[in-house]
């Protein structure tokens, strides 16, 4: 039986979907407008900045703070607890991205929910039914969850489907390809557990 779901429904279910898609493209275009409004709002205008953040993403806790520039795909699939996100971070939220409380995110961090088939023939497909869109790409997106008290060092990349457990710290420049347990120090490409962390230790600094 033919799958009657929209591409967005497939995307959020973690199933293969196709882009470009007119509904998804409209969502991305709207997100670009809200993203620019947020990034252009002066850092010192706290009420306006928080209002712009609330408009940009799906859900934001009162003490969430993001430095500009900040880049998203859709924005509406992001949920933030009371966290701090440094400048130049990219959240590709083709699926849900959830950050807990007391999460610290260093500059240039990338949270990437989207992936594609490795085989180019399966990745790039003709789209003869729509003359205005000459190609389409097969995609899939898996959620990312960053639990309470996590610290992601500068330049960390988190790949689709990853959960990083409570209180874990990921070293700068690491690529997290698989989920990490709570209260560990992890680093490397791919990121590996280096040692356990004290569960009673205070959370990381608010300015990574």
mmCIF file with all atom_site columns, C-alpha atoms in Angstrom:
data_model
loop_
_atom_site.group_PDB
_atom_site.id
_atom_site.type_symbol
_atom_site.label_atom_id
_atom_site.label_alt_id
_atom_site.label_comp_id
_atom_site.label_asym_id
_atom_site.label_entity_id
_atom_site.label_seq_id
_atom_site.pdbx_PDB_ins_code
_atom_site.Cartn_x
_atom_site.Cartn_y
_atom_site.Cartn_z
_atom_site.occupancy
_atom_site.B_iso_or_equiv
_atom_site.pdbx_formal_charge
_atom_site.auth_seq_id
_atom_site.auth_comp_id
_atom_site.auth_asym_id
_atom_site.auth_atom_id
_atom_site.pdbx_PDB_model_num
ATOM 1   C CA . UNK A 1 1   ? 0.000  0.000  0.000   1.00 0.00 ? 1   UNK A CA 1
ATOM 2   C CA . UNK A 1 2   ? 1.289  3.488  -0.877  1.00 0.00 ? 2   UNK A CA 1
ATOM 3   C CA . UNK A 1 3   ? 2.488  5.556  2.085   1.00 0.00 ? 3   UNK A CA 1
ATOM 4   C CA . UNK A 1 4   ? 0.029  8.455  2.357   1.00 0.00 ? 4   UNK A CA 1
ATOM 5   C CA . UNK A 1 5   ? 1.997  10.368 5.002   1.00 0.00 ? 5   UNK A CA 1
ATOM 6   C CA . UNK A 1 6   ? 3.493  13.746 4.241   1.00 0.00 ? 6   UNK A CA 1
ATOM 7   C CA . UNK A 1 7   ? 7.264  14.031 3.987   1.00 0.00 ? 7   UNK A CA 1
ATOM 8   C CA . UNK A 1 8   ? 7.259  15.896 7.299   1.00 0.00 ? 8   UNK A CA 1
ATOM 9   C CA . UNK A 1 9   ? 5.339  13.079 8.998   1.00 0.00 ? 9   UNK A CA 1
ATOM 10  C CA . UNK A 1 10  ? 7.858  10.566 7.676   1.00 0.00 ? 10  UNK A CA 1
ATOM 11  C CA . UNK A 1 11  ? 10.730 12.822 8.757   1.00 0.00 ? 11  UNK A CA 1
ATOM 12  C CA . UNK A 1 12  ? 9.551  13.155 12.351  1.00 0.00 ? 12  UNK A CA 1
ATOM 13  C CA . UNK A 1 13  ? 8.852  9.399  12.542  1.00 0.00 ? 13  UNK A CA 1
ATOM 14  C CA . UNK A 1 14  ? 12.490 8.703  11.706  1.00 0.00 ? 14  UNK A CA 1
ATOM 15  C CA . UNK A 1 15  ? 11.550 7.086  8.386   1.00 0.00 ? 15  UNK A CA 1
ATOM 16  C CA . UNK A 1 16  ? 13.052 7.839  4.955   1.00 0.00 ? 16  UNK A CA 1
ATOM 17  C CA . UNK A 1 17  ? 11.668 11.007 3.366   1.00 0.00 ? 17  UNK A CA 1
ATOM 18  C CA . UNK A 1 18  ? 12.366 13.063 0.255   1.00 0.00 ? 18  UNK A CA 1
ATOM 19  C CA . UNK A 1 19  ? 13.565 16.643 -0.159  1.00 0.00 ? 19  UNK A CA 1
ATOM 20  C CA . UNK A 1 20  ? 13.028 19.179 -1.626  1.00 0.00 ? 20  UNK A CA 1
ATOM 21  C CA . UNK A 1 21  ? 9.407  19.127 -0.488  1.00 0.00 ? 21  UNK A CA 1
ATOM 22  C CA . UNK A 1 22  ? 7.124  22.137 -0.746  1.00 0.00 ? 22  UNK A CA 1
ATOM 23  C CA . UNK A 1 23  ? 5.796  21.944 2.830   1.00 0.00 ? 23  UNK A CA 1
ATOM 24  C CA . UNK A 1 24  ? 9.277  21.483 4.298   1.00 0.00 ? 24  UNK A CA 1
ATOM 25  C CA . UNK A 1 25  ? 10.757 24.199 2.091   1.00 0.00 ? 25  UNK A CA 1
ATOM 26  C CA . UNK A 1 26  ? 8.096  26.635 3.303   1.00 0.00 ? 26  UNK A CA 1
ATOM 27  C CA . UNK A 1 27  ? 8.933  25.757 6.905   1.00 0.00 ? 27  UNK A CA 1
ATOM 28  C CA . UNK A 1 28  ? 12.651 26.273 6.299   1.00 0.00 ? 28  UNK A CA 1
ATOM 29  C CA . UNK A 1 29  ? 12.024 29.619 4.589   1.00 0.00 ? 29  UNK A CA 1
ATOM 30  C CA . UNK A 1 30  ? 9.897  30.809 7.516   1.00 0.00 ? 30  UNK A CA 1
ATOM 31  C CA . UNK A 1 31  ? 12.580 29.644 9.949   1.00 0.00 ? 31  UNK A CA 1
ATOM 32  C CA . UNK A 1 32  ? 15.217 31.670 8.070   1.00 0.00 ? 32  UNK A CA 1
ATOM 33  C CA . UNK A 1 33  ? 13.164 34.830 8.649   1.00 0.00 ? 33  UNK A CA 1
ATOM 34  C CA . UNK A 1 34  ? 12.774 34.116 12.374  1.00 0.00 ? 34  UNK A CA 1
ATOM 35  C CA . UNK A 1 35  ? 16.439 33.121 12.621  1.00 0.00 ? 35  UNK A CA 1
ATOM 36  C CA . UNK A 1 36  ? 17.566 36.439 11.143  1.00 0.00 ? 36  UNK A CA 1
ATOM 37  C CA . UNK A 1 37  ? 15.270 38.341 13.494  1.00 0.00 ? 37  UNK A CA 1
ATOM 38  C CA . UNK A 1 38  ? 16.795 36.550 16.479  1.00 0.00 ? 38  UNK A CA 1
ATOM 39  C CA . UNK A 1 39  ? 20.400 36.970 15.342  1.00 0.00 ? 39  UNK A CA 1
ATOM 40  C CA . UNK A 1 40  ? 19.869 40.667 14.568  1.00 0.00 ? 40  UNK A CA 1
ATOM 41  C CA . UNK A 1 41  ? 18.326 41.453 17.956  1.00 0.00 ? 41  UNK A CA 1
ATOM 42  C CA . UNK A 1 42  ? 20.865 43.271 20.182  1.00 0.00 ? 42  UNK A CA 1
ATOM 43  C CA . UNK A 1 43  ? 22.290 41.154 22.963  1.00 0.00 ? 43  UNK A CA 1
ATOM 44  C CA . UNK A 1 44  ? 21.515 43.892 25.488  1.00 0.00 ? 44  UNK A CA 1
ATOM 45  C CA . UNK A 1 45  ? 17.795 44.003 24.656  1.00 0.00 ? 45  UNK A CA 1
ATOM 46  C CA . UNK A 1 46  ? 16.903 41.036 26.832  1.00 0.00 ? 46  UNK A CA 1
ATOM 47  C CA . UNK A 1 47  ? 13.087 41.094 26.491  1.00 0.00 ? 47  UNK A CA 1
ATOM 48  C CA . UNK A 1 48  ? 13.218 41.414 22.698  1.00 0.00 ? 48  UNK A CA 1
ATOM 49  C CA . UNK A 1 49  ? 15.885 38.741 22.426  1.00 0.00 ? 49  UNK A CA 1
ATOM 50  C CA . UNK A 1 50  ? 13.929 36.255 24.522  1.00 0.00 ? 50  UNK A CA 1
ATOM 51  C CA . UNK A 1 51  ? 10.793 36.984 22.498  1.00 0.00 ? 51  UNK A CA 1
ATOM 52  C CA . UNK A 1 52  ? 12.709 36.374 19.260  1.00 0.00 ? 52  UNK A CA 1
ATOM 53  C CA . UNK A 1 53  ? 14.067 33.095 20.660  1.00 0.00 ? 53  UNK A CA 1
ATOM 54  C CA . UNK A 1 54  ? 10.591 31.934 21.648  1.00 0.00 ? 54  UNK A CA 1
ATOM 55  C CA . UNK A 1 55  ? 9.401  32.691 18.114  1.00 0.00 ? 55  UNK A CA 1
ATOM 56  C CA . UNK A 1 56  ? 12.319 30.821 16.549  1.00 0.00 ? 56  UNK A CA 1
ATOM 57  C CA . UNK A 1 57  ? 12.145 27.484 18.358  1.00 0.00 ? 57  UNK A CA 1
ATOM 58  C CA . UNK A 1 58  ? 9.462  25.092 19.520  1.00 0.00 ? 58  UNK A CA 1
ATOM 59  C CA . UNK A 1 59  ? 9.889  25.435 23.284  1.00 0.00 ? 59  UNK A CA 1
ATOM 60  C CA . UNK A 1 60  ? 12.278 27.422 25.455  1.00 0.00 ? 60  UNK A CA 1
ATOM 61  C CA . UNK A 1 61  ? 12.705 27.541 29.239  1.00 0.00 ? 61  UNK A CA 1
ATOM 62  C CA . UNK A 1 62  ? 12.830 30.989 30.889  1.00 0.00 ? 62  UNK A CA 1
ATOM 63  C CA . UNK A 1 63  ? 16.584 30.888 31.518  1.00 0.00 ? 63  UNK A CA 1
ATOM 64  C CA . UNK A 1 64  ? 17.682 29.524 28.139  1.00 0.00 ? 64  UNK A CA 1
ATOM 65  C CA . UNK A 1 65  ? 20.239 31.780 26.460  1.00 0.00 ? 65  UNK A CA 1
ATOM 66  C CA . UNK A 1 66  ? 21.765 31.553 22.981  1.00 0.00 ? 66  UNK A CA 1
ATOM 67  C CA . UNK A 1 67  ? 24.525 33.741 21.582  1.00 0.00 ? 67  UNK A CA 1
ATOM 68  C CA . UNK A 1 68  ? 24.384 34.898 17.964  1.00 0.00 ? 68  UNK A CA 1
ATOM 69  C CA . UNK A 1 69  ? 24.822 33.713 15.344  1.00 0.00 ? 69  UNK A CA 1
ATOM 70  C CA . UNK A 1 70  ? 22.632 30.631 15.755  1.00 0.00 ? 70  UNK A CA 1
ATOM 71  C CA . UNK A 1 71  ? 21.518 28.481 12.817  1.00 0.00 ? 71  UNK A CA 1
ATOM 72  C CA . UNK A 1 72  ? 18.607 26.058 12.522  1.00 0.00 ? 72  UNK A CA 1
ATOM 73  C CA . UNK A 1 73  ? 16.758 24.063 9.869   1.00 0.00 ? 73  UNK A CA 1
ATOM 74  C CA . UNK A 1 74  ? 13.188 24.410 11.117  1.00 0.00 ? 74  UNK A CA 1
ATOM 75  C CA . UNK A 1 75  ? 13.524 25.684 14.679  1.00 0.00 ? 75  UNK A CA 1
ATOM 76  C CA . UNK A 1 76  ? 10.126 24.353 15.737  1.00 0.00 ? 76  UNK A CA 1
ATOM 77  C CA . UNK A 1 77  ? 11.540 20.891 16.489  1.00 0.00 ? 77  UNK A CA 1
ATOM 78  C CA . UNK A 1 78  ? 13.932 22.242 19.161  1.00 0.00 ? 78  UNK A CA 1
ATOM 79  C CA . UNK A 1 79  ? 13.154 22.145 22.885  1.00 0.00 ? 79  UNK A CA 1
ATOM 80  C CA . UNK A 1 80  ? 15.462 23.921 25.352  1.00 0.00 ? 80  UNK A CA 1
ATOM 81  C CA . UNK A 1 81  ? 15.681 23.678 29.120  1.00 0.00 ? 81  UNK A CA 1
ATOM 82  C CA . UNK A 1 82  ? 17.544 26.287 31.165  1.00 0.00 ? 82  UNK A CA 1
ATOM 83  C CA . UNK A 1 83  ? 20.761 26.097 29.163  1.00 0.00 ? 83  UNK A CA 1
ATOM 84  C CA . UNK A 1 84  ? 23.549 28.232 27.701  1.00 0.00 ? 84  UNK A CA 1
ATOM 85  C CA . UNK A 1 85  ? 24.526 27.960 24.020  1.00 0.00 ? 85  UNK A CA 1
ATOM 86  C CA . UNK A 1 86  ? 27.576 29.842 22.822  1.00 0.00 ? 86  UNK A CA 1
ATOM 87  C CA . UNK A 1 87  ? 28.031 31.537 19.445  1.00 0.00 ? 87  UNK A CA 1
ATOM 88  C CA . UNK A 1 88  ? 28.041 30.004 15.973  1.00 0.00 ? 88  UNK A CA 1
ATOM 89  C CA . UNK A 1 89  ? 26.159 26.808 16.827  1.00 0.00 ? 89  UNK A CA 1
ATOM 90  C CA . UNK A 1 90  ? 24.121 24.874 14.262  1.00 0.00 ? 90  UNK A CA 1
ATOM 91  C CA . UNK A 1 91  ? 21.088 22.766 15.201  1.00 0.00 ? 91  UNK A CA 1
ATOM 92  C CA . UNK A 1 92  ? 19.771 20.869 12.162  1.00 0.00 ? 92  UNK A CA 1
ATOM 93  C CA . UNK A 1 93  ? 16.404 19.889 13.587  1.00 0.00 ? 93  UNK A CA 1
ATOM 94  C CA . UNK A 1 94  ? 14.890 17.702 10.885  1.00 0.00 ? 94  UNK A CA 1
ATOM 95  C CA . UNK A 1 95  ? 13.911 15.613 13.893  1.00 0.00 ? 95  UNK A CA 1
ATOM 96  C CA . UNK A 1 96  ? 13.539 16.648 17.525  1.00 0.00 ? 96  UNK A CA 1
ATOM 97  C CA . UNK A 1 97  ? 16.463 18.148 19.428  1.00 0.00 ? 97  UNK A CA 1
ATOM 98  C CA . UNK A 1 98  ? 15.940 18.304 23.198  1.00 0.00 ? 98  UNK A CA 1
ATOM 99  C CA . UNK A 1 99  ? 18.331 19.938 25.678  1.00 0.00 ? 99  UNK A CA 1
ATOM 100 C CA . UNK A 1 100 ? 17.780 19.626 29.414  1.00 0.00 ? 100 UNK A CA 1
ATOM 101 C CA . UNK A 1 101 ? 18.547 22.013 32.257  1.00 0.00 ? 101 UNK A CA 1
ATOM 102 C CA . UNK A 1 102 ? 22.057 23.262 33.136  1.00 0.00 ? 102 UNK A CA 1
ATOM 103 C CA . UNK A 1 103 ? 23.354 22.229 29.715  1.00 0.00 ? 103 UNK A CA 1
ATOM 104 C CA . UNK A 1 104 ? 26.399 24.177 28.485  1.00 0.00 ? 104 UNK A CA 1
ATOM 105 C CA . UNK A 1 105 ? 27.172 24.233 24.756  1.00 0.00 ? 105 UNK A CA 1
ATOM 106 C CA . UNK A 1 106 ? 30.485 25.654 23.551  1.00 0.00 ? 106 UNK A CA 1
ATOM 107 C CA . UNK A 1 107 ? 30.990 27.670 20.353  1.00 0.00 ? 107 UNK A CA 1
ATOM 108 C CA . UNK A 1 108 ? 30.760 26.021 16.924  1.00 0.00 ? 108 UNK A CA 1
ATOM 109 C CA . UNK A 1 109 ? 28.868 22.973 18.198  1.00 0.00 ? 109 UNK A CA 1
ATOM 110 C CA . UNK A 1 110 ? 26.747 21.105 15.642  1.00 0.00 ? 110 UNK A CA 1
ATOM 111 C CA . UNK A 1 111 ? 23.729 18.959 16.536  1.00 0.00 ? 111 UNK A CA 1
ATOM 112 C CA . UNK A 1 112 ? 22.806 17.147 13.318  1.00 0.00 ? 112 UNK A CA 1
ATOM 113 C CA . UNK A 1 113 ? 19.688 14.987 13.186  1.00 0.00 ? 113 UNK A CA 1
ATOM 114 C CA . UNK A 1 114 ? 19.737 14.427 9.411   1.00 0.00 ? 114 UNK A CA 1
ATOM 115 C CA . UNK A 1 115 ? 21.496 11.681 7.479   1.00 0.00 ? 115 UNK A CA 1
ATOM 116 C CA . UNK A 1 116 ? 21.364 10.209 3.954   1.00 0.00 ? 116 UNK A CA 1
ATOM 117 C CA . UNK A 1 117 ? 22.033 6.865  2.211   1.00 0.00 ? 117 UNK A CA 1
ATOM 118 C CA . UNK A 1 118 ? 25.729 6.170  1.657   1.00 0.00 ? 118 UNK A CA 1
ATOM 119 C CA . UNK A 1 119 ? 25.070 4.914  -1.887  1.00 0.00 ? 119 UNK A CA 1
ATOM 120 C CA . UNK A 1 120 ? 24.851 7.935  -4.213  1.00 0.00 ? 120 UNK A CA 1
ATOM 121 C CA . UNK A 1 121 ? 22.384 6.136  -6.504  1.00 0.00 ? 121 UNK A CA 1
ATOM 122 C CA . UNK A 1 122 ? 19.978 5.790  -3.567  1.00 0.00 ? 122 UNK A CA 1
ATOM 123 C CA . UNK A 1 123 ? 20.668 9.304  -2.299  1.00 0.00 ? 123 UNK A CA 1
ATOM 124 C CA . UNK A 1 124 ? 20.031 11.400 -5.446  1.00 0.00 ? 124 UNK A CA 1
ATOM 125 C CA . UNK A 1 125 ? 16.807 10.598 -7.315  1.00 0.00 ? 125 UNK A CA 1
ATOM 126 C CA . UNK A 1 126 ? 15.143 12.057 -10.414 1.00 0.00 ? 126 UNK A CA 1
ATOM 127 C CA . UNK A 1 127 ? 11.926 13.987 -9.886  1.00 0.00 ? 127 UNK A CA 1
ATOM 128 C CA . UNK A 1 128 ? 10.350 14.151 -13.337 1.00 0.00 ? 128 UNK A CA 1
ATOM 129 C CA . UNK A 1 129 ? 6.847  14.749 -11.924 1.00 0.00 ? 129 UNK A CA 1
ATOM 130 C CA . UNK A 1 130 ? 7.716  18.350 -10.958 1.00 0.00 ? 130 UNK A CA 1
ATOM 131 C CA . UNK A 1 131 ? 9.494  20.364 -13.685 1.00 0.00 ? 131 UNK A CA 1
ATOM 132 C CA . UNK A 1 132 ? 10.332 23.134 -11.225 1.00 0.00 ? 132 UNK A CA 1
ATOM 133 C CA . UNK A 1 133 ? 12.353 20.812 -8.964  1.00 0.00 ? 133 UNK A CA 1
ATOM 134 C CA . UNK A 1 134 ? 14.790 18.782 -11.082 1.00 0.00 ? 134 UNK A CA 1
ATOM 135 C CA . UNK A 1 135 ? 16.080 16.477 -8.321  1.00 0.00 ? 135 UNK A CA 1
ATOM 136 C CA . UNK A 1 136 ? 15.308 15.056 -4.931  1.00 0.00 ? 136 UNK A CA 1
ATOM 137 C CA . UNK A 1 137 ? 17.428 13.586 -2.154  1.00 0.00 ? 137 UNK A CA 1
ATOM 138 C CA . UNK A 1 138 ? 16.530 10.663 0.086   1.00 0.00 ? 138 UNK A CA 1
ATOM 139 C CA . UNK A 1 139 ? 16.953 11.615 3.734   1.00 0.00 ? 139 UNK A CA 1
ATOM 140 C CA . UNK A 1 140 ? 16.353 10.311 7.227   1.00 0.00 ? 140 UNK A CA 1
ATOM 141 C CA . UNK A 1 141 ? 16.409 12.118 10.561  1.00 0.00 ? 141 UNK A CA 1
ATOM 142 C CA . UNK A 1 142 ? 16.798 10.739 14.082  1.00 0.00 ? 142 UNK A CA 1
ATOM 143 C CA . UNK A 1 143 ? 16.302 12.692 17.331  1.00 0.00 ? 143 UNK A CA 1
ATOM 144 C CA . UNK A 1 144 ? 19.093 14.020 19.549  1.00 0.00 ? 144 UNK A CA 1
ATOM 145 C CA . UNK A 1 145 ? 18.721 14.283 23.324  1.00 0.00 ? 145 UNK A CA 1
ATOM 146 C CA . UNK A 1 146 ? 21.150 16.157 25.582  1.00 0.00 ? 146 UNK A CA 1
ATOM 147 C CA . UNK A 1 147 ? 20.263 15.429 29.213  1.00 0.00 ? 147 UNK A CA 1
ATOM 148 C CA . UNK A 1 148 ? 20.601 17.678 32.275  1.00 0.00 ? 148 UNK A CA 1
ATOM 149 C CA . UNK A 1 149 ? 24.026 18.956 33.256  1.00 0.00 ? 149 UNK A CA 1
ATOM 150 C CA . UNK A 1 150 ? 25.842 18.023 30.029  1.00 0.00 ? 150 UNK A CA 1
ATOM 151 C CA . UNK A 1 151 ? 28.745 20.142 28.782  1.00 0.00 ? 151 UNK A CA 1
ATOM 152 C CA . UNK A 1 152 ? 29.628 20.029 25.082  1.00 0.00 ? 152 UNK A CA 1
ATOM 153 C CA . UNK A 1 153 ? 33.040 21.576 24.443  1.00 0.00 ? 153 UNK A CA 1
ATOM 154 C CA . UNK A 1 154 ? 33.831 23.855 21.518  1.00 0.00 ? 154 UNK A CA 1
ATOM 155 C CA . UNK A 1 155 ? 33.415 22.320 18.085  1.00 0.00 ? 155 UNK A CA 1
ATOM 156 C CA . UNK A 1 156 ? 31.678 19.126 19.209  1.00 0.00 ? 156 UNK A CA 1
ATOM 157 C CA . UNK A 1 157 ? 29.581 17.393 16.524  1.00 0.00 ? 157 UNK A CA 1
ATOM 158 C CA . UNK A 1 158 ? 26.682 15.187 17.624  1.00 0.00 ? 158 UNK A CA 1
ATOM 159 C CA . UNK A 1 159 ? 25.275 12.831 14.988  1.00 0.00 ? 159 UNK A CA 1
ATOM 160 C CA . UNK A 1 160 ? 21.712 11.545 14.440  1.00 0.00 ? 160 UNK A CA 1
ATOM 161 C CA . UNK A 1 161 ? 20.025 9.380  17.061  1.00 0.00 ? 161 UNK A CA 1
ATOM 162 C CA . UNK A 1 162 ? 22.478 10.173 19.871  1.00 0.00 ? 162 UNK A CA 1
ATOM 163 C CA . UNK A 1 163 ? 21.552 10.632 23.533  1.00 0.00 ? 163 UNK A CA 1
ATOM 164 C CA . UNK A 1 164 ? 24.171 12.113 25.869  1.00 0.00 ? 164 UNK A CA 1
ATOM 165 C CA . UNK A 1 165 ? 23.531 11.102 29.458  1.00 0.00 ? 165 UNK A CA 1
ATOM 166 C CA . UNK A 1 166 ? 23.130 13.394 32.436  1.00 0.00 ? 166 UNK A CA 1
ATOM 167 C CA . UNK A 1 167 ? 26.239 15.150 33.732  1.00 0.00 ? 167 UNK A CA 1
ATOM 168 C CA . UNK A 1 168 ? 28.503 13.994 30.896  1.00 0.00 ? 168 UNK A CA 1
ATOM 169 C CA . UNK A 1 169 ? 31.231 16.244 29.484  1.00 0.00 ? 169 UNK A CA 1
ATOM 170 C CA . UNK A 1 170 ? 32.342 15.919 25.842  1.00 0.00 ? 170 UNK A CA 1
ATOM 171 C CA . UNK A 1 171 ? 35.793 17.304 25.001  1.00 0.00 ? 171 UNK A CA 1
ATOM 172 C CA . UNK A 1 172 ? 36.330 20.004 22.390  1.00 0.00 ? 172 UNK A CA 1
ATOM 173 C CA . UNK A 1 173 ? 36.395 18.869 18.776  1.00 0.00 ? 173 UNK A CA 1
ATOM 174 C CA . UNK A 1 174 ? 34.865 15.462 19.469  1.00 0.00 ? 174 UNK A CA 1
ATOM 175 C CA . UNK A 1 175 ? 32.476 13.680 17.091  1.00 0.00 ? 175 UNK A CA 1
ATOM 176 C CA . UNK A 1 176 ? 29.767 11.810 18.988  1.00 0.00 ? 176 UNK A CA 1
ATOM 177 C CA . UNK A 1 177 ? 28.563 8.950  16.795  1.00 0.00 ? 177 UNK A CA 1
ATOM 178 C CA . UNK A 1 178 ? 26.915 6.817  19.509  1.00 0.00 ? 178 UNK A CA 1
ATOM 179 C CA . UNK A 1 179 ? 25.023 7.530  22.718  1.00 0.00 ? 179 UNK A CA 1
ATOM 180 C CA . UNK A 1 180 ? 27.072 8.239  25.850  1.00 0.00 ? 180 UNK A CA 1
ATOM 181 C CA . UNK A 1 181 ? 26.198 7.164  29.410  1.00 0.00 ? 181 UNK A CA 1
ATOM 182 C CA . UNK A 1 182 ? 25.663 9.590  32.306  1.00 0.00 ? 182 UNK A CA 1
ATOM 183 C CA . UNK A 1 183 ? 28.540 11.169 34.228  1.00 0.00 ? 183 UNK A CA 1
ATOM 184 C CA . UNK A 1 184 ? 31.501 10.379 31.993  1.00 0.00 ? 184 UNK A CA 1
ATOM 185 C CA . UNK A 1 185 ? 34.217 12.410 30.306  1.00 0.00 ? 185 UNK A CA 1
ATOM 186 C CA . UNK A 1 186 ? 34.308 11.500 26.606  1.00 0.00 ? 186 UNK A CA 1
ATOM 187 C CA . UNK A 1 187 ? 36.474 12.780 23.774  1.00 0.00 ? 187 UNK A CA 1
ATOM 188 C CA . UNK A 1 188 ? 37.857 11.901 20.355  1.00 0.00 ? 188 UNK A CA 1
ATOM 189 C CA . UNK A 1 189 ? 36.664 11.014 16.864  1.00 0.00 ? 189 UNK A CA 1
ATOM 190 C CA . UNK A 1 190 ? 34.640 8.962  17.373  1.00 0.00 ? 190 UNK A CA 1
ATOM 191 C CA . UNK A 1 191 ? 34.075 10.039 20.987  1.00 0.00 ? 191 UNK A CA 1
ATOM 192 C CA . UNK A 1 192 ? 35.007 7.414  23.573  1.00 0.00 ? 192 UNK A CA 1
ATOM 193 C CA . UNK A 1 193 ? 34.608 7.322  27.330  1.00 0.00 ? 193 UNK A CA 1
ATOM 194 C CA . UNK A 1 194 ? 37.849 8.369  29.045  1.00 0.00 ? 194 UNK A CA 1
ATOM 195 C CA . UNK A 1 195 ? 36.783 8.180  32.673  1.00 0.00 ? 195 UNK A CA 1
ATOM 196 C CA . UNK A 1 196 ? 33.874 8.375  35.079  1.00 0.00 ? 196 UNK A CA 1
ATOM 197 C CA . UNK A 1 197 ? 32.866 11.694 36.648  1.00 0.00 ? 197 UNK A CA 1
ATOM 198 C CA . UNK A 1 198 ? 31.770 12.339 40.223  1.00 0.00 ? 198 UNK A CA 1
ATOM 199 C CA . UNK A 1 199 ? 27.981 12.363 40.348  1.00 0.00 ? 199 UNK A CA 1
ATOM 200 C CA . UNK A 1 200 ? 28.074 14.839 43.239  1.00 0.00 ? 200 UNK A CA 1
ATOM 201 C CA . UNK A 1 201 ? 30.272 17.351 41.387  1.00 0.00 ? 201 UNK A CA 1
ATOM 202 C CA . UNK A 1 202 ? 28.726 20.749 40.578  1.00 0.00 ? 202 UNK A CA 1
ATOM 203 C CA . UNK A 1 203 ? 27.536 21.368 37.045  1.00 0.00 ? 203 UNK A CA 1
ATOM 204 C CA . UNK A 1 204 ? 29.910 22.929 34.534  1.00 0.00 ? 204 UNK A CA 1
ATOM 205 C CA . UNK A 1 205 ? 30.494 26.664 34.240  1.00 0.00 ? 205 UNK A CA 1
ATOM 206 C CA . UNK A 1 206 ? 27.790 28.767 32.597  1.00 0.00 ? 206 UNK A CA 1
ATOM 207 C CA . UNK A 1 207 ? 30.245 30.120 30.032  1.00 0.00 ? 207 UNK A CA 1
ATOM 208 C CA . UNK A 1 208 ? 32.021 27.193 28.261  1.00 0.00 ? 208 UNK A CA 1
#
